[in-house]
Coordinates of C-alpha atoms in Angstrom, one line a residue:
X19 CA -59.2 146.6 110.2
X20 CA -56.6 146.7 108.3
X21 CA -53.6 149.3 108.6
X22 CA -53.1 151.5 105.0
X23 CA -49.3 151.8 104.5
X24 CA -47.1 155.2 104.5
X25 CA -45.3 154.5 101.8
X26 CA -43.3 158.0 102.0
X27 CA -40.0 158.6 104.7
X28 CA -40.1 159.6 107.9
X29 CA -40.9 163.1 108.8
X30 CA -37.6 163.8 110.8
X31 CA -39.0 166.3 112.4
X32 CA -42.0 164.4 113.9
X33 CA -38.8 162.4 115.6
X34 CA -36.9 165.5 116.8
X35 CA -39.9 166.2 119.2
X36 CA -40.2 163.3 120.1
X37 CA -36.7 162.9 121.3
X38 CA -37.2 166.1 122.5
X39 CA -40.4 165.3 124.6
X40 CA -38.4 161.5 126.1
X41 CA -35.5 164.2 127.9
X42 CA -38.1 167.0 128.9
X43 CA -42.0 165.8 128.3
X44 CA -43.4 169.1 130.3
X45 CA -42.2 171.1 127.1
X46 CA -44.2 168.8 125.1
X47 CA -48.1 171.1 124.7
X48 CA -50.4 171.0 121.5
X49 CA -51.4 173.2 119.4
X50 CA -53.3 173.1 116.3
X51 CA -52.3 172.5 113.2
X52 CA -53.0 174.6 109.6
X53 CA -56.4 172.0 109.3
X54 CA -57.9 172.5 112.8
X55 CA -56.2 168.9 113.7
X56 CA -54.6 169.3 117.8
X57 CA -50.9 168.3 117.0
X58 CA -47.6 167.5 119.5
X59 CA -45.4 170.9 119.3
X60 CA -42.6 171.9 121.1
X61 CA -42.8 175.0 124.3
X62 CA -39.6 176.8 122.8
X63 CA -40.7 179.2 126.4
X64 CA -39.9 176.1 129.0
X65 CA -37.3 174.8 126.5
X66 CA -35.3 177.3 127.1
X67 CA -36.0 177.8 130.9
X68 CA -34.2 173.8 131.0
X69 CA -31.4 174.3 128.6
X70 CA -29.7 177.9 129.3
X71 CA -27.6 178.7 132.7
X72 CA -28.2 182.3 130.1
X73 CA -30.2 182.8 127.4
X74 CA -27.8 184.0 124.2
X75 CA -30.6 185.4 121.8
X76 CA -32.0 188.6 118.6
X77 CA -29.1 190.5 118.0
X78 CA -26.9 189.4 120.8
X79 CA -23.2 188.4 119.3
X80 CA -22.3 184.8 119.9
X81 CA -20.0 182.1 118.3
X82 CA -22.0 180.4 114.6
X83 CA -21.6 179.3 111.1
X84 CA -23.9 180.5 108.8
X85 CA -24.5 181.2 104.9
X86 CA -27.9 182.7 103.6
X87 CA -30.9 179.7 102.6
X88 CA -29.1 177.5 105.1
X89 CA -32.5 177.3 107.5
X90 CA -34.2 175.9 104.2
X91 CA -31.2 173.3 103.6
X92 CA -32.1 172.1 107.6
X93 CA -35.7 172.2 105.8
X94 CA -34.4 169.9 104.0
X95 CA -32.7 167.3 105.0
X96 CA -35.9 166.7 107.4
X97 CA -38.9 167.0 105.0
X98 CA -40.4 163.6 104.4
X99 CA -39.9 162.5 100.5
X100 CA -42.7 159.6 99.5
X101 CA -40.4 159.6 96.0
X102 CA -39.6 155.4 95.2
X103 CA -36.2 152.9 94.1
X104 CA -37.5 151.0 91.4
X105 CA -36.0 147.6 90.7
X106 CA -33.2 147.1 87.5
X107 CA -32.9 144.2 86.8
X108 CA -31.3 144.9 83.3
X109 CA -28.5 146.4 84.3
X110 CA -27.8 144.1 87.3
X111 CA -25.0 142.3 88.2
X112 CA -26.3 138.7 90.0
X113 CA -29.3 140.4 91.4
X114 CA -31.4 137.6 93.6
X115 CA -28.0 136.9 95.2
X116 CA -25.9 140.2 95.7
X117 CA -25.9 141.9 99.3
X118 CA -24.9 145.0 97.3
X119 CA -26.6 148.7 95.2
X120 CA -26.0 150.7 93.1
X121 CA -28.5 153.2 92.8
X122 CA -29.3 156.6 90.2
X123 CA -30.7 159.3 91.7
X124 CA -30.0 162.2 93.3
X125 CA -28.5 161.5 97.2
X126 CA -30.5 163.3 98.7
X127 CA -33.5 162.1 98.4
X128 CA -32.1 157.7 98.1
X129 CA -30.2 159.7 101.3
X130 CA -33.2 160.2 102.8
X131 CA -35.3 156.4 101.8
X132 CA -31.8 154.7 102.4
X133 CA -32.0 156.5 106.0
X134 CA -36.0 154.2 106.6
X135 CA -33.6 150.5 106.5
X136 CA -30.6 151.8 107.5
X137 CA -30.4 153.3 110.6
X138 CA -27.3 153.6 112.4
X139 CA -26.1 150.2 109.8
X140 CA -23.2 151.9 108.5
X141 CA -19.5 151.1 109.5
X142 CA -18.1 153.3 106.9
X143 CA -18.8 156.6 104.4
X144 CA -16.4 158.0 101.8
X145 CA -17.5 161.0 99.5
X146 CA -15.8 162.6 96.8
X147 CA -18.3 165.8 96.6
X148 CA -17.8 167.9 93.0
X149 CA -14.9 170.7 94.5
X150 CA -16.2 174.7 94.5
X151 CA -14.3 175.2 91.2
X152 CA -16.6 178.7 91.0
X153 CA -18.8 176.7 88.2
X154 CA -23.2 175.9 89.1
X155 CA -24.0 172.7 90.7
X156 CA -26.0 170.3 89.2
X157 CA -27.1 169.3 92.6
X158 CA -28.6 173.0 93.2
X159 CA -32.0 171.7 95.4
X160 CA -34.0 174.0 94.3
X161 CA -31.6 176.7 95.9
X162 CA -31.0 178.8 92.6
X163 CA -30.2 182.2 93.5
X164 CA -28.9 184.8 91.2
X165 CA -26.8 187.6 92.4
X166 CA -30.2 189.8 93.7
X167 CA -31.9 186.9 95.5
X168 CA -28.2 186.1 97.0
X169 CA -27.5 190.0 98.3
X170 CA -30.6 190.0 99.4
X171 CA -30.8 186.8 100.9
X172 CA -27.2 187.4 102.6
X173 CA -28.1 191.2 104.3
X174 CA -25.4 193.3 101.4
X175 CA -27.8 196.4 102.0
X176 CA -27.5 199.7 104.3
X177 CA -30.5 201.0 105.5
X178 CA -30.1 203.4 102.2
X179 CA -30.7 200.5 101.1
X180 CA -27.2 201.1 98.8
X181 CA -25.1 197.5 98.3
X182 CA -22.3 196.9 100.7
X183 CA -20.2 194.7 98.9
X184 CA -19.6 194.3 95.3
X185 CA -21.5 191.9 94.1
X186 CA -18.4 188.7 92.2
X187 CA -18.8 185.3 91.9
X188 CA -15.5 185.2 94.5
X189 CA -17.1 186.8 97.2
X190 CA -19.1 183.9 98.5
X191 CA -21.7 183.7 96.6
X192 CA -20.5 180.1 94.7
X193 CA -19.6 179.0 98.7
X194 CA -23.0 179.4 99.7
X195 CA -24.7 176.9 96.0
X196 CA -21.1 174.3 97.1
X197 CA -22.7 174.9 101.4
X198 CA -26.1 174.8 100.6
X199 CA -25.5 171.4 98.2
X200 CA -23.9 169.6 101.1
X201 CA -24.9 170.3 104.4
X202 CA -28.2 167.9 103.7
X203 CA -26.5 166.1 102.9
X204 CA -24.3 165.4 105.6
X205 CA -27.3 165.5 107.9
X206 CA -29.1 162.2 106.8
X207 CA -26.1 160.6 105.7
X208 CA -25.1 161.2 110.0
X209 CA -28.0 158.9 110.3
X210 CA -27.1 156.9 108.4
X211 CA -23.7 155.5 109.9
X212 CA -23.2 153.3 113.2
X213 CA -22.4 154.1 116.3
X214 CA -18.8 153.0 115.8
X215 CA -19.4 155.0 112.0
X216 CA -16.6 156.5 110.5
X217 CA -17.2 158.8 107.5
X218 CA -14.5 160.3 105.0
X219 CA -15.0 163.0 102.8
X220 CA -12.6 164.7 100.0
X221 CA -12.3 167.9 99.7
X222 CA -9.4 170.6 98.6
X223 CA -8.1 174.0 100.1
X224 CA -10.9 176.1 99.4
X225 CA -13.5 174.5 101.1
X226 CA -11.5 173.1 103.3
X227 CA -12.4 175.5 106.3
X228 CA -16.1 175.2 105.5
X229 CA -16.0 171.9 105.5
X230 CA -14.5 171.6 108.8
X231 CA -17.2 173.9 110.0
X232 CA -20.2 172.5 108.8
X233 CA -18.7 168.6 110.1
X234 CA -18.4 170.6 113.4
X235 CA -21.4 171.1 113.8
X236 CA -22.6 167.8 112.2
X237 CA -21.3 165.7 113.8
X238 CA -19.7 167.8 116.9
X239 CA -16.5 169.2 117.5
X240 CA -15.2 166.4 119.5
X241 CA -16.6 164.3 116.8
X242 CA -13.2 164.5 114.7
X243 CA -10.6 162.6 114.4
X244 CA -8.3 164.4 111.8
X245 CA -7.9 165.9 108.8
X246 CA -5.9 163.4 106.4
X247 CA -3.3 165.4 104.0
X248 CA -2.7 163.5 100.6
X249 CA -0.2 164.1 98.0
X250 CA -2.7 164.2 94.5
X251 CA -0.8 165.6 91.8
X252 CA 3.4 165.2 91.0
X253 CA 4.4 168.1 90.5
X254 CA 1.2 169.9 90.8
X255 CA -1.1 172.2 89.2
X256 CA 0.7 175.7 88.0
X257 CA -0.1 178.1 90.3
X258 CA 1.1 182.4 90.0
X259 CA 3.7 181.4 93.7
X260 CA 3.4 178.3 94.6
X261 CA 2.3 175.0 92.9
X262 CA -0.5 172.5 94.6
X263 CA -0.5 169.5 94.7
X264 CA -2.1 168.3 97.3
X265 CA -6.0 167.7 99.0
X266 CA -7.5 166.6 101.6
X267 CA -9.9 164.0 103.2
X268 CA -11.3 164.8 106.5
X269 CA -12.1 162.7 108.7
X270 CA -15.6 162.3 111.7
X271 CA -16.3 159.8 113.6
X272 CA -20.2 158.9 114.8
X273 CA -19.3 158.9 118.4
X274 CA -15.6 159.1 119.2
X275 CA -15.5 157.1 122.2
X276 CA -16.3 153.8 120.0
X277 CA -13.7 154.4 117.3
X278 CA -10.5 152.6 117.5
X279 CA -9.0 152.6 114.2
X280 CA -6.6 149.9 112.5
X281 CA -3.6 150.1 110.7
X282 CA -1.5 148.4 108.5
X283 CA 0.8 145.2 108.3
X284 CA 4.8 146.4 109.4
X285 CA 7.5 145.0 108.7
X286 CA 8.1 141.4 108.6
X287 CA 11.6 139.8 109.2
X288 CA 13.3 136.8 107.9
X289 CA 14.2 134.2 111.1
X290 CA 17.8 132.8 109.6
X291 CA 20.1 133.4 112.3
X292 CA 19.9 130.8 115.4
X293 CA 21.5 130.8 118.3
X294 CA 20.8 128.7 121.7
X295 CA 17.9 130.4 122.7
X296 CA 15.6 129.8 118.4
X297 CA 16.3 131.1 116.0
X298 CA 15.8 135.3 115.5
X299 CA 16.2 137.7 112.7
X300 CA 18.4 140.9 112.8
X301 CA 16.2 144.1 114.2
X302 CA 17.7 148.2 113.5
X303 CA 19.6 149.2 115.4
X304 CA 18.6 149.7 119.1
X305 CA 20.1 153.5 119.0
X306 CA 19.0 154.0 115.9
X307 CA 16.0 156.5 116.7
X308 CA 18.5 158.7 118.4
X309 CA 20.4 158.4 116.3
X310 CA 20.1 161.9 114.8
X311 CA 19.2 163.5 118.4
X312 CA 21.1 164.1 121.5
X313 CA 21.3 163.4 125.0
X314 CA 20.5 166.4 126.0
X315 CA 17.2 165.7 123.5
X316 CA 15.5 162.9 125.8
X317 CA 18.3 162.3 128.9
X318 CA 15.4 159.8 130.8
X319 CA 17.0 158.0 128.2
X320 CA 20.6 158.1 127.8
X321 CA 21.5 155.6 130.2
X322 CA 24.1 152.5 130.3
X323 CA 23.4 148.8 130.4
X324 CA 25.3 145.8 130.6
X325 CA 27.9 144.9 127.6
X326 CA 29.6 141.8 126.4
X327 CA 32.4 141.8 129.3
X328 CA 30.3 143.6 132.0
X329 CA 31.0 146.7 131.2
X330 CA 28.5 149.6 131.2
X331 CA 27.3 150.1 127.1
X332 CA 26.4 153.5 126.5
X333 CA 23.5 155.3 123.9
X334 CA 26.9 157.3 121.5
X335 CA 26.0 157.7 118.3
X336 CA 27.0 157.4 115.1
X337 CA 29.7 160.8 115.2
X338 CA 30.7 160.1 118.5
X339 CA 28.9 162.3 120.4
X340 CA 25.9 161.4 123.8
X341 CA 23.0 159.7 122.3
X342 CA 19.9 158.2 123.4
X343 CA 18.9 154.8 123.4
X344 CA 15.2 154.2 121.6
X345 CA 13.5 151.6 125.0
X346 CA 13.0 153.1 128.6
X347 CA 15.3 151.0 131.5
X348 CA 12.5 148.2 132.2
X349 CA 12.1 147.5 128.9
X350 CA 15.5 147.4 127.8
X351 CA 17.0 145.5 130.5
X352 CA 13.6 142.6 129.9
X353 CA 15.4 142.5 126.3
X354 CA 18.7 141.9 128.1
X355 CA 17.3 139.2 130.6
X356 CA 15.7 138.0 127.7
X357 CA 19.2 137.5 125.1
X358 CA 16.8 139.5 123.1
X359 CA 20.2 142.4 122.3
X360 CA 23.3 142.0 120.0
X361 CA 26.4 143.7 120.3
X362 CA 28.4 145.2 117.4
X363 CA 31.7 147.7 118.1
X364 CA 32.8 150.4 116.3
X365 CA 36.4 150.6 115.1
X366 CA 36.5 153.1 117.6
X367 CA 35.5 151.3 120.3
X368 CA 31.5 152.0 121.3
X369 CA 29.4 149.9 120.2
X370 CA 25.9 149.7 118.4
X371 CA 23.3 147.5 119.9
X372 CA 20.5 145.6 117.9
X373 CA 17.3 143.8 118.5
X374 CA 16.8 140.0 118.3
X375 CA 13.5 139.8 116.6
X376 CA 12.0 135.8 118.2
X377 CA 7.9 136.9 117.6
X378 CA 6.9 136.0 113.3
X379 CA 3.8 138.5 114.9
X380 CA 2.8 141.2 112.0
X381 CA 3.6 143.8 113.6
X382 CA 0.6 147.0 113.3
X383 CA 2.1 150.3 111.4
X384 CA -0.6 153.1 112.5
X385 CA -1.2 156.2 109.7
X386 CA -0.3 158.8 109.7
X387 CA -1.9 162.2 109.1
X388 CA 0.1 162.3 105.6
X389 CA -0.8 160.4 102.5
X390 CA 1.8 160.2 100.1
X391 CA 3.1 158.4 96.7
X392 CA 0.3 155.4 96.3
X393 CA -1.9 158.2 96.8
X394 CA -2.0 160.1 93.5
X395 CA -4.5 160.9 91.4
X396 CA -2.5 159.2 88.4
X397 CA -3.2 155.8 89.6
X398 CA -7.0 156.6 90.0
X399 CA -6.8 157.6 85.9
X400 CA -4.1 154.3 85.4
X401 CA -6.1 151.6 87.2
X402 CA -9.6 153.6 84.6
X403 CA -8.0 153.3 81.5
X404 CA -6.2 150.0 82.1
X405 CA -10.0 148.3 83.4
X406 CA -11.6 150.1 80.4
X407 CA -8.4 149.3 78.0
X408 CA -8.1 152.8 76.5
X409 CA -5.8 155.0 75.6
X410 CA -6.9 157.8 77.1
X411 CA -9.1 158.2 80.5
X412 CA -13.3 157.7 80.5
X413 CA -13.7 159.6 83.8
X414 CA -11.2 162.5 85.6
X415 CA -10.0 163.3 89.0
X416 CA -11.0 159.4 89.9
X417 CA -9.2 158.4 93.4
X418 CA -6.8 155.4 93.3
X419 CA -8.4 151.8 95.1
X420 CA -5.3 152.3 97.2
X421 CA -6.6 155.7 99.2
X422 CA -10.5 154.2 99.9
X423 CA -9.0 150.1 100.4
X424 CA -6.8 151.8 102.7
X425 CA -8.9 154.2 104.5
X426 CA -11.2 150.9 104.9
X427 CA -8.4 149.5 106.6
X428 CA -8.2 152.3 108.9
X429 CA -12.4 152.4 109.8
X430 CA -11.5 148.5 110.7
X431 CA -14.4 147.8 108.4
X432 CA -14.8 144.2 108.2
X433 CA -18.0 142.9 108.2
X434 CA -20.2 146.0 107.4
X435 CA -21.6 147.9 105.2
X436 CA -19.4 151.6 103.2
X437 CA -22.0 154.2 101.3
X438 CA -20.3 155.9 99.2
X439 CA -23.4 159.1 98.2
X440 CA -20.7 161.0 95.2
X441 CA -20.3 157.5 93.9
X442 CA -19.0 159.4 90.6
X443 CA -16.4 155.7 89.0
X444 CA -17.1 153.8 91.0
X445 CA -14.0 153.5 92.8
X446 CA -15.3 153.1 96.6
X447 CA -17.1 149.6 95.3
X448 CA -14.0 148.4 93.2
X449 CA -11.6 149.0 96.3
X450 CA -14.5 147.2 99.1
X451 CA -14.5 144.1 95.8
X452 CA -10.5 144.6 95.9
X453 CA -9.8 144.5 100.2
X454 CA -13.0 141.7 100.3
X455 CA -10.8 139.3 97.4
X456 CA -7.1 140.0 99.7
X457 CA -8.4 139.2 103.0
X458 CA -11.3 137.1 103.2
X459 CA -14.1 140.6 104.2
X460 CA -16.9 140.9 104.0
X461 CA -18.1 144.2 103.0
X462 CA -21.3 145.7 101.2
X463 CA -21.4 148.2 99.3
X464 CA -23.7 150.9 97.8
X465 CA -23.4 153.2 95.4
X466 CA -25.0 155.9 95.2
X467 CA -25.0 158.4 91.9
X468 CA -26.8 160.5 90.3
X469 CA -26.9 160.1 86.1
X470 CA -25.5 163.5 84.9
X471 CA -25.3 163.6 81.4
X472 CA -21.6 162.8 80.0
X473 CA -20.2 165.9 77.2
X474 CA -20.9 165.3 74.1
X475 CA -17.0 166.7 73.6
X476 CA -15.7 163.7 76.0
X477 CA -13.9 160.3 76.0
X478 CA -16.6 159.1 78.0
X479 CA -19.4 159.8 75.3
X480 CA -17.4 158.9 72.3
X481 CA -16.7 155.3 74.4
X482 CA -20.2 155.0 74.4
X483 CA -21.2 156.2 78.0
X484 CA -24.3 158.4 78.6
X485 CA -23.8 159.7 81.4
X486 CA -21.6 158.9 84.2
X487 CA -23.5 155.9 86.1
X488 CA -23.9 153.7 83.1
X489 CA -19.4 154.3 83.9
X490 CA -19.7 153.2 87.1
X491 CA -21.9 150.8 86.6
X492 CA -18.5 148.9 83.8
X493 CA -17.0 149.6 86.3
X494 CA -18.3 147.2 89.0
X495 CA -19.0 145.0 86.3
X496 CA -15.3 144.7 84.8
X497 CA -13.6 145.0 88.3
X498 CA -15.4 142.3 89.8
X499 CA -14.5 139.5 86.6
X500 CA -11.1 140.7 87.2
X501 CA -10.4 140.1 90.4
X502 CA -12.0 137.1 89.9
X503 CA -10.3 135.6 87.2
X504 CA -7.1 136.5 89.1
X505 CA -7.4 134.2 92.1
X506 CA -10.3 131.8 90.9
X507 CA -9.2 129.2 93.8
X508 CA -9.7 132.0 96.6
X509 CA -12.1 133.9 95.2
X510 CA -15.2 131.9 94.4
X511 CA -17.3 133.1 97.1
X512 CA -16.7 136.7 96.1
X513 CA -20.1 139.2 96.1
X514 CA -19.1 141.0 92.9
X515 CA -23.1 141.1 91.7
X516 CA -25.4 144.7 92.6
X517 CA -28.6 145.5 92.5
X518 CA -29.4 148.6 89.9
X519 CA -32.0 150.8 92.1
X520 CA -33.3 154.1 90.3
X521 CA -34.8 156.6 91.8
X522 CA -37.9 157.6 90.8
X523 CA -41.6 159.2 92.1
X524 CA -43.6 157.0 94.1
X525 CA -46.3 154.1 93.0
X526 CA -49.4 155.2 94.3
X527 CA -51.2 158.0 92.9
X528 CA -51.9 160.8 94.7
X529 CA -55.5 159.6 96.3
X530 CA -53.5 157.5 97.7
X531 CA -51.7 159.9 99.8
X532 CA -54.8 162.5 100.4
X533 CA -57.6 161.4 99.7
X534 CA -59.7 163.9 100.8
X535 CA -59.2 166.3 98.0
X536 CA -60.1 164.1 96.2
X537 CA -64.2 163.0 94.4
X538 CA -66.0 160.0 95.5
X539 CA -65.5 158.6 92.1
X540 CA -61.7 159.2 91.8
X541 CA -61.5 157.3 95.7
X542 CA -62.2 154.1 93.3
X543 CA -60.4 154.5 90.9
X544 CA -57.2 151.6 91.5
X545 CA -54.4 154.3 92.7
X546 CA -51.1 152.6 91.8
X547 CA -49.8 154.3 88.5
X548 CA -50.3 152.2 85.5
X549 CA -46.4 152.2 84.1
X550 CA -46.2 150.6 87.4
X551 CA -44.4 146.3 88.3
X552 CA -45.4 144.5 91.1
X553 CA -41.7 144.7 92.0
X554 CA -42.1 148.1 92.1
X555 CA -45.2 148.3 94.6
X556 CA -42.8 145.9 96.6
X557 CA -39.5 147.2 97.2
X558 CA -41.4 150.5 98.5
X559 CA -43.2 148.7 100.5
X560 CA -39.9 147.0 101.9
X561 CA -38.1 151.0 102.0
X562 CA -41.4 151.0 104.3
X563 CA -40.8 148.6 106.5
X564 CA -37.9 149.4 106.7
X565 CA -36.3 145.9 105.5
X566 CA -33.0 146.4 103.5
X567 CA -33.5 146.5 100.7
X568 CA -30.7 143.7 99.1
X569 CA -32.6 141.2 101.2
X570 CA -33.2 137.9 99.6
X571 CA -36.5 137.8 97.7
X572 CA -38.0 134.8 96.3
X573 CA -41.4 134.5 93.8
X574 CA -44.1 131.9 93.9
X575 CA -47.0 131.1 93.0
X576 CA -50.6 130.7 95.2
X577 CA -53.0 129.5 93.9
X578 CA -52.3 130.4 90.2
X579 CA -51.5 134.2 92.3
X580 CA -47.5 135.7 92.3
X581 CA -46.1 135.7 95.9
X582 CA -43.3 137.3 97.0
X583 CA -40.8 136.0 100.1
X584 CA -38.5 138.6 101.5
X585 CA -35.8 137.4 104.2
X586 CA -37.4 133.8 104.5
X587 CA -41.2 134.8 105.1
X588 CA -39.9 138.0 107.0
X589 CA -42.2 139.7 104.6
X590 CA -45.0 137.9 102.5
X591 CA -47.3 140.4 99.3
X592 CA -49.5 139.5 97.3
X593 CA -50.9 142.6 94.5
X594 CA -52.8 140.2 92.3
X595 CA -56.2 141.0 91.9
X596 CA -59.0 138.5 92.5
X597 CA -57.4 136.7 95.9
X598 CA -59.2 134.0 97.0
X599 CA -59.3 132.4 100.1
X600 CA -57.4 129.2 99.3
X601 CA -53.8 132.1 98.2
X602 CA -54.8 133.7 102.0
X603 CA -55.4 130.7 104.0
X604 CA -51.5 129.3 102.3
X605 CA -49.5 132.7 102.8
X606 CA -51.1 132.8 106.8
X607 CA -49.9 129.3 107.3
X608 CA -46.1 130.5 106.6
X609 CA -46.8 132.9 109.4
X610 CA -45.1 136.0 108.2
X611 CA -44.4 138.9 110.2
X612 CA -45.9 140.9 108.0
X613 CA -48.1 140.6 105.2
X614 CA -49.6 143.0 102.5
X615 CA -51.4 143.4 99.7
X616 CA -53.1 146.2 97.7
X617 CA -56.9 147.2 99.3
X618 CA -58.6 145.4 96.0
X619 CA -56.9 142.9 96.1
X620 CA -59.3 140.1 97.6
X621 CA -62.0 138.5 95.4
X622 CA -65.9 138.8 96.7
X623 CA -67.1 140.1 100.3
X624 CA -67.2 137.1 101.7
X625 CA -63.2 137.1 100.8
X626 CA -62.3 139.6 102.7
X627 CA -65.0 138.7 105.4
X628 CA -62.9 135.7 105.8
X629 CA -59.7 137.5 105.4
X630 CA -59.1 138.5 109.0
X631 CA -60.3 135.3 110.4
X632 CA -58.3 133.2 108.7
X633 CA -54.9 135.3 110.1
X634 CA -56.6 135.5 113.5
X635 CA -57.0 131.4 113.1
X636 CA -53.4 130.5 111.2
X637 CA -51.1 133.6 111.9
X638 CA -52.4 136.0 114.5
X639 CA -49.7 138.3 115.2
X640 CA -48.7 138.2 111.7
X641 CA -48.8 142.4 110.7
X642 CA -51.0 142.9 107.7
X643 CA -50.9 146.3 105.6
X644 CA -52.4 147.1 102.5
X645 CA -51.3 149.9 99.9

């Protein structure tokens, strides 16, 4: 019997139960579910004994991070979805060849679908989520609460039913909205990160503390790498007391021990000087690092070295006081032995000592937790204005590509997938293409953005962009073309395309998922929605089977029937009706790993009877599934 495809995402609760069972088999038990059927469950009393020397439960005080409706946020992250992604060729660029994706839709549902195909495959995530400005969020996830609901859920009543606090917008209601929005998305996103993956999150100080607490819980406090301070605005925004000029980039690893960050190339040297040992460049003063430091600041770095005439030379500051070298004795004497020191006498008879630089290997400069100047928002605004050839920006607060490029270099993500599920104006896609052009990398991007409508009074709307996705897609088109034009010789093979996919409800009718709820007549009707195409079915099949959505797709004809070939025969599918033995035989001869067809595809009972025999003869290992 051919198995039926699930056509819905994995139930994460079931996966969690499975993991617990692998660690503690004695904690697995059985119970009857709502339908009266037995299912695997966790014996929590037994699990408590396995996990705790001392059990914390009930009203006992403990360290925790919580807010109203947090349990619902967790449930939402774990709940499966039957939604699907439908391809949109007409809005794509180089659909058949590109490895990049642009996905329109609610990012929580999209992330759940991506989890089926990209589990543990994403090296870097960068997101710039909505900052909490006290306004309602587009991403409400059915967490809308009026003030009365919030106060009730947060327990802000005394025993007599009197409200304990004044319920103003500033006392936390919108913190709850924001936390409920971001929490389930981070939980799902974590599953996408590879073991050496990292996530960067731009945020301002309004939710920095909450975001850090949340990331400590989702990713683990031991996996925090850094909080980077970024100069966001020159001059700063007006404030009653202090102008605010910065925001932050929070960085966490999937596994801190697996992270080895890169850096940017430091200063380079011109080797114009030459001595009997070869060419060299004059480096910095060997005591320059100590020019502002006294001997007592680092006593071990104050020692004599042999000078030009054999006399002892000590590190002396420009003001004549005792300083310190920048190298320890071992390294300093090795440098002197290799004739790589320059002694220049001051007017007072002391020496300034320089290094002879002979190594032409670029020095790598480590990033710091302070990003200045090149990373301000104004640069991002100017990039968009220049790219779209407009005088006024059509997207507010866009991050500069330099920020995302340098974070990508920092994460050492050169041959991998980079995800941004708050894509906005698609800065991340632009940065990925630009960086690939500069260093020959083979990074692939996945952009996810809700098609949020632009305000009718905005510059974007006036320019013809009715939602944010239209801006993002057009930016990628323009940026890719510009990058190619600027470096035509070195970007011939550069991937500047993208597949557009759009979130939608399942391609399958409700009878597909719950046949027991329908009468016999309904069971024999077509279980596929009438407005869905064969390519729609193909992509939901790819999601169900865990095949990357950028996989190569070919369409062929076999005995007059359309056959889809994904990843050179990994999956072959035929969704036509009246499929005969000739088509089945030719497909079986190609020995695909998976073969999928509709449950009503076969031409007649005779073909159905011979189906298994044909595959057993030509390709018995092919996994066969039906819709």
